[in-house]
XYZ file of C-alpha atoms in Angstrom:
764
model
C 303.079 124.850 163.379
C 305.443 127.516 164.680
C 303.607 130.714 165.676
C 304.826 134.150 166.643
C 304.419 135.712 170.075
C 301.025 137.323 169.393
C 299.860 134.265 167.431
C 300.770 131.925 170.307
C 299.033 134.168 172.834
C 295.906 134.345 170.696
C 295.845 130.550 170.223
C 296.284 129.944 173.937
C 293.421 132.360 174.770
C 291.098 130.729 172.261
C 291.868 127.225 173.503
C 291.043 128.312 177.066
C 287.796 129.964 175.862
C 286.494 127.021 173.802
C 287.813 124.149 175.944
C 285.058 122.243 177.764
C 282.282 123.572 175.493
C 281.919 120.223 173.655
C 285.572 120.491 172.435
C 288.989 120.034 174.005
C 292.049 122.247 173.659
C 293.465 119.814 171.101
C 290.418 120.328 168.876
C 291.467 123.957 168.277
C 294.209 123.610 165.658
C 296.008 126.534 163.909
C 296.289 126.266 160.138
C 297.868 129.605 159.188
C 299.193 132.870 160.642
C 299.355 136.381 159.135
C 300.854 139.440 160.856
C 301.170 143.070 159.814
C 302.006 146.418 161.388
C 300.639 149.594 159.864
C 299.845 153.188 160.825
C 296.429 153.796 162.363
C 294.916 157.288 162.510
C 292.009 158.709 164.475
C 290.595 162.225 164.945
C 288.857 164.084 167.729
C 286.914 167.080 166.393
C 286.126 169.684 169.081
C 283.164 171.989 168.327
C 282.576 175.031 170.552
C 279.211 176.189 171.840
C 277.690 178.288 174.601
C 275.941 176.939 177.668
C 273.568 179.198 179.630
C 272.180 178.277 183.049
C 269.443 180.478 184.505
C 267.755 180.738 187.887
C 265.180 183.016 189.543
C 265.215 184.020 193.192
C 262.638 185.899 195.262
C 263.645 189.419 196.186
C 267.096 191.003 195.890
C 269.942 188.672 194.889
C 271.875 191.044 192.626
C 275.302 190.003 191.286
C 278.058 192.514 192.013
C 279.616 194.101 188.889
C 277.044 192.345 186.713
C 273.640 193.716 187.700
C 271.340 195.588 185.292
C 268.584 196.749 187.641
C 265.261 196.676 185.781
C 266.914 197.149 182.349
C 265.790 193.872 180.809
C 266.811 194.853 177.279
C 270.426 195.611 178.264
C 270.556 192.390 180.241
C 269.381 190.269 177.286
C 271.815 192.006 174.885
C 274.695 191.336 177.284
C 273.835 187.635 177.548
C 273.498 187.395 173.753
C 276.940 188.995 173.306
C 278.531 186.543 175.754
C 276.984 183.624 173.887
C 278.526 184.842 170.640
C 281.907 185.210 172.340
C 281.664 181.664 173.680
C 281.258 180.278 170.154
C 283.559 182.499 168.077
C 286.302 183.949 170.322
C 289.495 181.899 169.829
C 291.384 183.768 172.536
C 289.386 182.173 175.333
C 290.240 178.655 174.023
C 293.956 178.948 174.781
C 293.994 177.310 178.260
C 291.834 174.454 176.991
C 294.104 173.779 174.009
C 297.219 173.879 176.175
C 295.680 171.313 178.487
C 295.037 168.970 175.521
C 298.551 169.493 174.104
C 300.313 168.827 177.391
C 298.278 165.689 178.097
C 299.255 164.127 174.758
C 297.793 160.617 174.536
C 296.076 160.922 177.925
C 293.802 163.575 176.415
C 291.850 160.723 174.805
C 290.273 160.096 178.195
C 288.591 163.527 177.985
C 287.418 162.989 174.412
C 284.236 161.152 175.360
C 282.536 163.948 177.339
C 281.899 167.680 176.956
C 284.711 169.805 178.419
C 284.528 173.358 179.857
C 286.488 176.035 177.970
C 285.758 179.398 179.641
C 283.373 180.750 182.290
C 282.121 184.312 181.694
C 280.560 184.593 185.167
C 277.023 185.549 186.114
C 274.850 188.595 185.557
C 271.465 189.527 186.997
C 268.385 191.688 186.426
C 265.271 192.525 188.438
C 261.868 191.376 187.166
C 258.607 192.735 188.565
C 256.085 190.186 189.848
C 253.052 190.153 187.533
C 250.352 188.760 189.921
C 250.845 191.489 192.540
C 252.126 194.256 190.232
C 255.205 194.760 192.403
C 253.336 195.474 195.644
C 253.906 192.070 197.210
C 250.221 191.706 198.155
C 247.213 190.419 196.219
C 243.468 190.462 196.751
C 242.177 187.706 199.016
C 240.521 184.959 196.994
C 238.195 183.982 199.810
C 236.462 187.383 200.040
C 237.443 188.905 196.657
C 239.275 191.702 198.473
C 236.267 192.892 200.529
C 237.463 191.560 203.886
C 234.143 189.872 204.611
C 232.558 186.813 203.055
C 229.120 185.235 202.937
C 228.216 183.288 206.071
C 228.272 179.563 205.391
C 225.772 178.874 208.167
C 222.883 180.772 206.608
C 224.057 181.353 203.028
C 224.035 185.123 203.514
C 220.361 185.456 204.491
C 221.069 186.024 208.200
C 218.597 183.348 209.275
C 217.738 179.737 208.531
C 214.839 177.341 208.808
C 214.598 175.005 211.763
C 212.179 172.108 212.154
C 210.610 171.995 215.628
C 208.243 169.408 217.106
C 205.085 170.745 218.715
C 202.020 169.247 220.371
C 198.406 170.204 219.760
C 194.923 168.979 220.685
C 193.004 167.482 217.795
C 189.681 167.126 219.686
C 190.395 163.608 220.941
C 193.973 163.559 222.182
C 197.276 165.379 221.879
C 199.230 164.843 218.691
C 202.708 165.885 217.672
C 203.543 167.652 214.420
C 206.530 169.303 212.809
C 206.693 172.998 211.912
C 209.269 175.222 210.197
C 210.362 178.325 212.098
C 212.866 181.024 211.131
C 215.856 181.409 213.458
C 218.519 184.095 213.420
C 221.931 182.725 212.383
C 224.277 182.407 215.350
C 227.413 182.446 213.155
C 226.945 185.938 211.707
C 224.509 187.450 214.224
C 221.886 187.911 211.544
C 223.908 190.154 209.214
C 224.700 187.411 206.673
C 228.453 188.134 206.405
C 231.457 187.242 208.560
C 235.073 188.378 208.736
C 237.261 186.536 206.217
C 239.681 184.223 208.025
C 242.091 184.135 205.079
C 243.051 187.826 205.260
C 241.810 188.755 208.738
C 239.435 191.349 207.276
C 242.067 193.348 205.377
C 241.134 191.999 201.942
C 244.801 191.472 201.044
C 247.151 188.503 201.232
C 250.882 188.028 200.750
C 251.677 187.190 197.130
C 252.716 183.558 196.953
C 254.515 183.943 193.624
C 257.167 186.356 194.965
C 256.769 185.644 198.714
C 255.797 189.287 199.288
C 258.925 190.859 197.734
C 257.183 192.209 194.662
C 260.028 191.299 192.306
C 262.424 188.527 191.285
C 266.116 188.420 190.512
C 266.893 186.533 187.296
C 270.477 185.240 187.165
C 272.233 183.879 184.066
C 275.609 182.153 183.876
C 277.288 181.831 180.441
C 280.044 179.297 179.700
C 281.938 178.216 176.618
C 282.119 174.418 176.231
C 283.773 172.036 173.758
C 281.954 168.950 172.506
C 284.075 166.087 171.040
C 283.327 163.881 168.032
C 285.342 160.660 167.611
C 286.160 159.895 163.967
C 288.153 156.928 162.575
C 288.831 157.090 158.807
C 289.132 153.949 156.643
C 292.427 152.035 156.974
C 294.349 149.790 154.632
C 296.039 146.685 155.945
C 295.399 143.290 157.523
C 291.871 143.086 158.965
C 291.576 146.864 158.549
C 287.768 146.887 158.379
C 287.523 144.892 161.613
C 290.028 147.265 163.254
C 288.081 150.396 162.215
C 284.815 148.872 163.490
C 286.438 147.939 166.808
C 287.897 151.445 167.259
C 284.522 153.091 166.551
C 282.739 150.669 168.866
C 285.135 151.199 171.766
C 285.341 155.003 171.447
C 288.158 157.386 172.258
C 288.390 156.509 175.939
C 289.410 152.843 175.429
C 290.888 153.038 171.902
C 294.442 152.848 173.293
C 293.747 149.257 174.394
C 293.892 148.350 170.712
C 296.371 150.875 169.264
C 298.949 152.934 171.232
C 297.728 156.315 169.984
C 299.679 159.527 170.591
C 298.878 163.157 169.726
C 300.300 163.969 166.293
C 298.981 167.401 165.299
C 296.206 169.997 165.826
C 294.536 172.434 163.415
C 291.300 174.340 162.705
C 289.007 173.172 159.933
C 286.826 175.358 157.706
C 283.937 175.172 160.223
C 286.091 176.729 162.967
C 286.300 173.365 164.742
C 289.555 172.359 166.424
C 290.776 168.982 165.071
C 293.236 166.843 167.062
C 294.919 164.001 165.144
C 296.162 160.849 166.919
C 298.356 158.186 165.307
C 299.732 154.820 166.380
C 301.122 151.552 165.009
C 298.542 148.778 164.847
C 300.083 145.319 165.412
C 297.581 142.890 163.825
C 297.723 139.096 163.796
C 295.272 136.790 162.021
C 295.103 133.042 162.675
C 293.475 130.391 160.543
C 291.897 127.777 162.863
C 290.160 124.452 162.661
C 287.660 124.196 165.539
C 286.047 120.751 165.580
C 287.181 120.326 161.982
C 285.505 123.590 160.888
C 287.752 126.357 159.483
C 287.629 129.890 160.925
C 289.756 133.043 160.710
C 290.328 135.088 163.926
C 292.135 138.452 163.988
C 293.504 140.271 167.053
C 295.409 143.508 167.678
C 297.481 145.158 170.371
C 299.840 144.047 173.066
C 296.986 142.344 174.907
C 296.009 140.485 171.697
C 292.341 141.557 171.806
C 290.184 139.811 169.169
C 288.647 142.175 166.639
C 287.421 139.640 164.087
C 285.172 137.143 165.911
C 283.272 134.571 163.834
C 280.275 132.876 165.558
C 282.157 129.758 166.669
C 279.867 129.135 169.642
C 276.894 128.805 167.289
C 278.518 125.572 166.033
C 279.745 124.340 169.427
C 276.342 124.910 171.090
C 274.181 123.767 168.191
C 272.602 120.951 170.236
C 271.560 123.365 173.005
C 270.249 125.838 170.429
C 268.156 123.131 168.763
C 266.787 122.018 172.134
C 265.855 125.566 173.117
C 264.362 126.302 169.688
C 262.236 123.150 169.912
C 260.912 124.189 173.341
C 260.136 127.733 172.216
C 258.479 126.516 169.016
C 256.300 123.798 170.612
C 252.994 125.585 171.010
C 252.085 129.198 171.701
C 253.191 129.223 175.341
C 256.962 129.046 174.856
C 257.593 130.750 178.166
C 255.468 128.192 180.007
C 257.260 125.344 178.231
C 260.624 126.670 179.412
C 259.361 126.953 182.983
C 258.080 123.396 182.926
C 261.515 122.141 181.858
C 263.498 124.690 183.883
C 265.250 122.156 186.106
C 266.470 120.112 183.153
C 267.673 123.210 181.285
C 269.375 124.523 184.414
C 271.367 121.319 184.718
C 272.335 121.479 181.017
C 273.511 125.080 181.276
C 275.601 124.304 184.350
C 277.455 121.560 182.459
C 278.648 123.933 179.671
C 281.285 126.451 180.941
C 280.370 129.398 178.696
C 276.648 128.966 179.327
C 277.240 128.536 183.043
C 279.219 131.791 183.199
C 276.608 133.615 181.154
C 273.815 132.253 183.383
C 275.560 133.602 186.474
C 275.994 137.017 184.845
C 272.322 137.182 183.834
C 271.274 136.246 187.385
C 272.977 139.405 188.720
C 271.383 141.797 186.221
C 269.435 144.756 187.583
C 265.741 145.278 186.907
C 266.384 147.714 184.044
C 269.027 145.516 182.344
C 266.796 142.418 182.289
C 264.926 143.714 179.245
C 267.989 143.005 177.023
C 270.260 140.236 178.367
C 271.917 139.531 174.970
C 274.900 141.924 175.486
C 275.839 140.020 178.644
C 275.935 136.729 176.730
C 278.034 138.329 173.947
C 280.489 139.725 176.486
C 280.914 136.340 178.192
C 281.463 134.670 174.800
C 283.951 137.454 173.918
C 282.033 138.116 170.703
C 282.288 134.579 169.284
C 278.499 134.160 169.091
C 275.845 135.597 166.801
C 273.352 138.192 167.987
C 270.417 135.829 167.357
C 271.912 133.005 169.426
C 272.822 135.418 172.237
C 269.269 136.790 172.333
C 267.787 133.268 172.404
C 270.033 132.119 175.233
C 269.426 135.346 177.168
C 265.644 134.924 177.010
C 265.826 131.280 178.072
C 268.197 132.170 180.927
C 265.687 134.676 182.317
C 262.743 132.242 182.258
C 264.850 129.429 183.711
C 266.086 131.591 186.576
C 262.555 132.860 187.285
C 261.587 129.247 187.922
C 264.579 127.800 189.805
C 265.599 131.063 191.519
C 262.444 133.236 191.579
C 262.777 136.929 192.324
C 259.217 136.930 193.710
C 256.467 134.429 194.455
C 253.547 134.412 192.049
C 251.537 132.098 194.281
C 251.897 134.474 197.235
C 250.604 137.428 195.247
C 247.746 135.368 193.799
C 246.696 134.312 197.303
C 246.687 137.931 198.486
C 244.905 139.213 195.357
C 242.034 136.691 195.409
C 240.092 138.285 198.275
C 240.203 141.917 197.017
C 239.351 140.713 193.510
C 236.293 138.735 194.627
C 235.184 141.528 196.952
C 235.528 144.108 194.158
C 233.534 141.969 191.715
C 230.724 141.091 194.140
C 230.447 144.603 195.577
C 230.292 146.242 192.132
C 227.791 143.660 190.850
C 225.566 144.221 193.894
C 225.724 148.023 193.720
C 224.867 148.117 190.018
C 221.687 146.062 190.511
C 220.002 149.484 190.830
C 221.247 150.564 187.404
C 218.605 152.267 185.287
C 218.894 152.229 181.476
C 216.966 155.498 181.417
C 219.858 157.316 183.160
C 223.076 155.636 181.982
C 225.262 158.678 182.689
C 224.434 158.465 186.388
C 226.481 155.241 186.521
C 229.747 156.862 185.366
C 230.727 158.378 188.705
C 229.899 155.225 190.756
C 231.805 153.144 188.200
C 234.911 155.328 188.466
C 234.649 155.343 192.247
C 234.291 151.560 192.382
C 237.261 150.945 190.094
C 239.415 153.438 191.981
C 238.402 151.995 195.332
C 239.304 148.495 194.125
C 242.801 149.687 193.161
C 243.172 151.460 196.513
C 242.107 148.294 198.352
C 244.774 146.321 196.497
C 247.384 148.917 197.434
C 246.239 148.688 201.033
C 246.868 144.927 201.225
C 249.997 145.038 199.032
C 252.424 145.057 202.024
C 251.025 141.653 202.961
C 251.710 140.410 199.433
C 255.237 141.800 199.520
C 256.028 140.200 202.876
C 254.598 136.831 201.877
C 256.347 136.945 198.485
C 259.679 137.915 200.048
C 259.473 135.047 202.516
C 258.483 132.393 199.981
C 260.926 133.503 197.257
C 263.829 133.684 199.715
C 263.205 130.113 200.785
C 262.996 128.958 197.160
C 266.260 130.704 196.227
C 268.068 128.764 198.927
C 267.760 125.649 196.746
C 270.362 126.952 194.249
C 273.955 128.133 194.867
C 274.456 131.789 195.783
C 275.940 132.760 192.400
C 272.659 131.812 190.643
C 270.318 133.685 193.005
C 268.487 136.627 191.520
C 267.885 139.886 193.300
C 264.467 140.142 194.925
C 261.811 142.033 192.982
C 258.832 141.423 195.253
C 257.017 144.635 194.234
C 257.045 143.671 190.530
C 253.569 141.966 190.500
C 251.847 144.914 192.230
C 250.934 146.673 188.976
C 249.366 143.504 187.546
C 247.523 142.842 190.810
C 246.015 146.342 190.801
C 244.939 145.987 187.169
C 243.324 142.604 187.894
C 241.409 143.994 190.885
C 240.242 147.067 188.981
C 239.218 144.912 186.010
C 237.219 142.690 188.374
C 235.375 145.754 189.681
C 234.619 146.917 186.133
C 233.431 143.429 185.119
C 231.273 143.217 188.232
C 229.655 146.540 187.360
C 228.796 145.239 183.884
C 227.390 142.026 185.378
C 225.309 143.987 187.889
C 223.937 146.270 185.172
C 223.039 143.194 183.112
C 221.225 141.770 186.128
C 219.309 145.040 186.622
C 218.063 144.808 183.011
C 217.210 141.086 183.408
C 219.901 140.043 180.923
C 221.681 137.964 183.567
C 220.793 136.557 186.975
C 221.420 138.988 189.868
C 224.603 138.450 191.854
C 222.526 138.024 195.013
C 221.157 134.723 193.711
C 224.626 133.303 193.108
C 225.918 134.451 196.495
C 222.968 133.312 198.623
C 224.601 130.004 199.737
C 227.898 131.693 200.609
C 226.186 134.647 202.318
C 223.864 132.365 204.303
C 226.795 130.289 205.539
C 228.791 133.394 206.494
C 225.860 135.025 208.317
C 225.057 131.809 210.196
C 228.660 131.285 211.391
C 229.663 134.838 212.343
C 228.670 137.177 215.143
C 225.835 139.616 214.452
C 227.970 142.548 215.620
C 230.892 141.748 213.313
C 231.602 143.626 210.087
C 231.742 140.357 208.129
C 228.195 139.531 209.193
C 226.878 142.930 208.144
C 228.757 142.721 204.808
C 227.261 139.350 203.805
C 223.824 140.198 205.217
C 223.154 142.635 202.377
C 223.549 139.804 199.831
C 220.609 137.870 201.321
C 217.160 138.507 199.806
C 214.969 140.915 201.759
C 211.837 139.619 203.426
C 208.675 141.675 202.788
C 208.736 143.132 206.284
C 212.417 143.987 205.995
C 211.798 145.698 202.652
C 209.125 147.888 204.245
C 211.478 148.761 207.091
C 214.241 149.606 204.654
C 211.922 152.070 202.922
C 210.981 153.849 206.195
C 212.661 157.022 207.289
C 214.636 157.001 210.589
C 211.972 159.203 212.220
C 209.174 156.765 211.296
C 211.264 153.876 212.598
C 211.767 155.571 215.959
C 208.060 156.348 216.209
C 207.155 152.707 215.488
C 209.544 151.565 218.224
C 208.049 154.034 220.698
C 204.489 152.921 219.846
C 205.455 149.316 220.506
C 207.107 150.211 223.836
C 204.061 152.265 224.892
C 201.657 149.490 223.911
C 203.606 146.908 225.918
C 204.080 149.039 229.009
C 207.779 149.792 228.682
C 207.244 153.524 228.032
C 204.674 156.214 228.808
C 203.963 159.333 226.789
C 203.630 160.199 223.110
C 205.464 158.627 220.154
C 207.266 161.758 218.917
C 210.299 160.006 217.352
C 212.761 161.641 219.785
C 215.209 159.319 221.547
C 215.290 160.818 225.018
C 216.463 159.364 228.309
C 213.187 157.542 229.027
C 213.020 156.075 225.517
C 216.596 154.794 225.692
C 215.936 153.283 229.119
C 212.818 151.558 227.796
C 214.704 150.196 224.784
C 217.460 148.861 227.035
C 214.875 147.211 229.288
C 213.188 145.563 226.293
C 216.529 144.352 224.902
C 217.404 142.777 228.230
C 214.024 141.071 228.399
C 214.402 139.746 224.859
C 218.097 138.938 225.353
C 219.126 141.194 222.468
C 222.447 142.943 222.028
C 222.619 146.510 223.327
C 224.109 147.571 219.956
C 221.181 146.254 217.865
C 220.402 148.762 215.055
C 217.022 150.472 215.180
C 215.641 148.796 211.987
C 216.651 145.376 213.285
C 215.035 146.152 216.640
C 211.793 147.183 214.938
C 211.823 144.014 212.827
C 212.124 141.950 216.011
C 209.227 143.876 217.570
C 206.988 143.272 214.556
C 207.826 139.582 214.673
C 206.864 139.682 218.347
C 203.528 141.320 217.490
C 202.860 138.706 214.790
C 203.501 135.847 217.187
C 201.329 137.473 219.874
C 198.460 138.046 217.448
C 198.600 134.416 216.361
C 198.056 133.302 219.965
C 194.914 135.403 220.685
C 191.970 133.076 221.220
C 188.510 133.731 219.766
C 187.233 135.123 223.072
C 189.916 137.859 223.017
C 192.271 136.289 225.603
C 195.922 135.400 225.039
C 196.953 131.798 225.395
C 199.462 130.983 228.156
C 202.053 130.342 225.464
C 202.442 134.117 224.914
C 205.910 135.062 226.079
C 204.633 138.329 227.594
C 202.431 136.249 229.918
C 204.980 133.593 230.859
C 207.147 134.294 233.855
C 207.101 137.473 235.985
C 205.831 140.542 234.130
C 207.769 143.787 234.183
C 206.112 146.663 235.961
C 203.630 148.465 233.795
C 203.191 145.717 231.208
C 199.760 145.992 229.595
C 197.320 143.096 229.938
C 195.728 141.415 226.963
C 192.647 143.529 227.439
C 194.759 146.655 227.314
C 196.326 145.448 224.105
C 192.893 145.076 222.580
C 191.871 148.575 223.746
C 195.019 150.043 222.169
C 194.255 148.206 218.966
C 190.667 149.487 219.080
C 191.787 153.117 219.563
C 194.377 152.872 216.780
C 192.686 150.879 214.025
C 194.823 149.878 211.066
C 192.588 149.593 208.042
C 193.312 146.555 205.931
C 192.428 147.089 202.283
C 190.228 144.604 200.614
C 191.591 144.005 197.187
C 189.237 144.443 194.323
C 189.608 142.435 191.193
C 188.386 145.009 188.761
C 190.071 145.875 185.521
C 193.644 147.010 186.001
C 194.168 150.657 184.967
C 197.856 151.054 185.890
C 200.072 150.680 182.801
C 203.418 148.882 182.860
C 206.745 150.565 182.155
C 210.126 149.244 180.996
C 212.214 150.821 183.775
C 214.028 147.605 184.736
C 212.075 147.052 188.017
C 209.726 144.272 189.026
C 207.015 146.825 189.811
C 207.151 148.493 186.403
C 207.034 145.170 184.579
C 204.185 143.489 186.560
C 201.852 146.219 187.875
C 199.669 145.992 184.776
C 199.164 142.215 185.103
C 198.925 141.704 188.896
C 195.489 142.762 190.173
C 196.427 142.741 193.879
C 199.577 144.744 193.278
C 197.685 147.296 191.184
C 194.912 147.726 193.767
C 197.287 148.255 196.702
C 199.283 150.737 194.623
C 196.105 152.673 193.759
C 195.103 152.756 197.418
C 198.500 154.166 198.395
C 198.146 156.842 195.713
C 194.707 157.727 197.048
C 196.122 158.100 200.554
C 198.891 160.329 199.188
C 196.405 162.536 197.302
C 194.223 162.750 200.420
C 197.238 163.887 202.451
C 198.018 166.545 199.853
C 194.388 167.680 199.921
C 194.425 167.974 203.728
C 197.556 170.139 203.449
C 195.813 172.449 200.989
C 197.985 171.245 198.086
C 200.914 173.182 199.543
C 204.231 171.442 198.862
C 205.866 171.183 202.302
C 208.155 168.256 201.537
C 205.572 165.485 201.237
C 205.985 165.290 197.466
C 209.780 164.900 197.689
C 209.355 162.351 200.474
C 206.833 160.430 198.323
C 209.139 160.401 195.288
C 212.135 159.191 197.278
C 210.066 156.538 199.044
C 208.588 155.296 195.755
C 212.012 155.095 194.088
C 213.488 153.168 197.028
C 210.635 150.649 197.273
C 210.321 149.894 193.560
C 214.055 149.272 193.238
C 214.536 147.242 196.442
C 211.446 144.994 196.247
C 211.646 142.217 193.651
C 208.381 140.354 194.277
C 204.673 141.163 194.622
C 204.484 140.293 198.337
C 207.163 142.824 199.251
C 205.550 145.568 197.139
C 201.974 145.053 198.436
C 203.183 145.070 202.052
C 205.101 148.297 201.430
C 202.106 150.001 199.754
C 199.767 148.986 202.592
C 202.196 150.259 205.201
C 202.661 153.560 203.364
C 198.916 154.109 202.979
C 198.339 153.427 206.682
C 201.175 155.762 207.643
C 199.827 158.612 205.473
C 196.329 158.174 206.899
C 197.596 158.250 210.503
C 199.889 161.241 209.990
C 197.481 163.544 208.149
C 194.094 162.386 209.456
C 193.565 165.410 211.736
C 194.780 168.108 209.355
């Protein structure tokens, strides 16, 4: 069939486009040709408006020949008048119109953006600063303008309480006790107020709003601008509807690629808009084609023979690939996972089809923002000869295939980095919320928020490791494919998901811990005992890992008692042990002086302990030492040779067994004899072991009643004056009942507390 010049060019272009995509050039056969030339018209409607830009500067920045002082009303009226001139004054539009007229057809390039018409210049006005009232200085917030503020050291009283340790004779020996004395505050000299550091005592500060100037300069710039609107009216002729759609889609800037437009006339419409009319001859050709024995009609226009009527030919040519992809996406709920599992096979199929191969390369180079909609890229590669549905399907499959064969980041690397923070967040939250009380649920809100936020911060802290590992792994994986298929790295993309997973683990751990506190689920400490025991046994005692896992092991009764002791009581217990064993001389006052530290160091060397052993751990070791020594005392009061204090050379001043017995005789520790009378302590549903079992365990109830008797006796000896013993008792009781989870731990703690109260307040 003999074709014209445009028809031959269009046929040649289509044969090159479709060839290799399951058809050859010979399978694209022309069946008919239609050509027509007709006038095409388009309009650019320019509407005029004002554009005001404002700014405020500190101090004086007045505009010459346009300043209104403090006359705000005149300034606003002037700006309003300029805005009206920008919209309605036709005289100022002359230069703009002349520029459009002289440019002729090239003016279409300016018809896609707003163009400036006239600049009226700037004007200014002064505005007084409201916070300072124009003075430039404001009252100091720290002292409320007085120049002096309340002393933070004493709270304004001029003095403060200080606890001092004193010694007195109780008729048998010297004993130490604590007393409150009133000391004059050294910060304010006893007056209760100090000079404000914020204002230096003046009571005034520079106004931050105006930087001390007291006023602002408001500047306004008014311009007249023209905004274009591209309008293509309906045409009549060959493929006129397709031509109008193509012109609207391309816009004024690229419309001349289809039709050689030139400026024809200009005029004002009834809305005072300036209308510019462009006309040109549209040279349209339409071919009837048989592609793989299927008829189609394709229309093109212009010297470059650009298709404007594009039927979805590729939907027929790629029907096998579309069916394959549709089957993968439709097989089960996880279509994305199915594509990834067959990514290598699909990648090979796409490479064998020229149009799909070109589209795959284009999708691989998309930016992060463009990946959300890859369909336009596929349509552009297919030059419009594909439906929107098919383009969207191929675009989605291309993305998932590339993420597998040419990953932009490594999921495995981020999972490996996220596992440790996630487990730590879950276990830590579950362990902390074992103390949750249903009676005070609102007290858990702040710890919950802190735990979740800390988990997210921990993930952010380790995120550079995830990025580095992901970048390394993904770069190595991308080397397996040619360079044109390699995606750009997006190694920070999984960070948001990783943070959400870690924070969710912390929240879930808090719920699990609260459930364990209410006996709805087993405590996390039970599940982590094997792991914690292994970690503690295979790490150094001084390491942070050892201390972290140590708190997940169950407390022994003695350790629970030590945990409930105050630091002062712990130091006194250590000093008593050192005095009893000859390492130290003097009174057990709880003060760690030079002699006490030297004695502790000497004991640690003798016992081969670390010099950094915490005080509670040291006391626990000493009590274990006492228990082993007591077990080796024979009936006649002598220690067996197996006692480690008797084996080997003794340090100077070490007490003999007889001395130990004398010390024990002078400091008797009464051991309560449990009575098995009727239990009078009721149970309570507070979520603790103590509250649930005190009414049914006779031994636990008796030791608790004895401790309460010792507490009441101490209060009686003090004359029922509240000097801190009540608060100390409440805190101690809350700590013990929530940390001890068996009867042995609780009875040991109650016995120790009763003995301590008796020894402390016996002489009062």
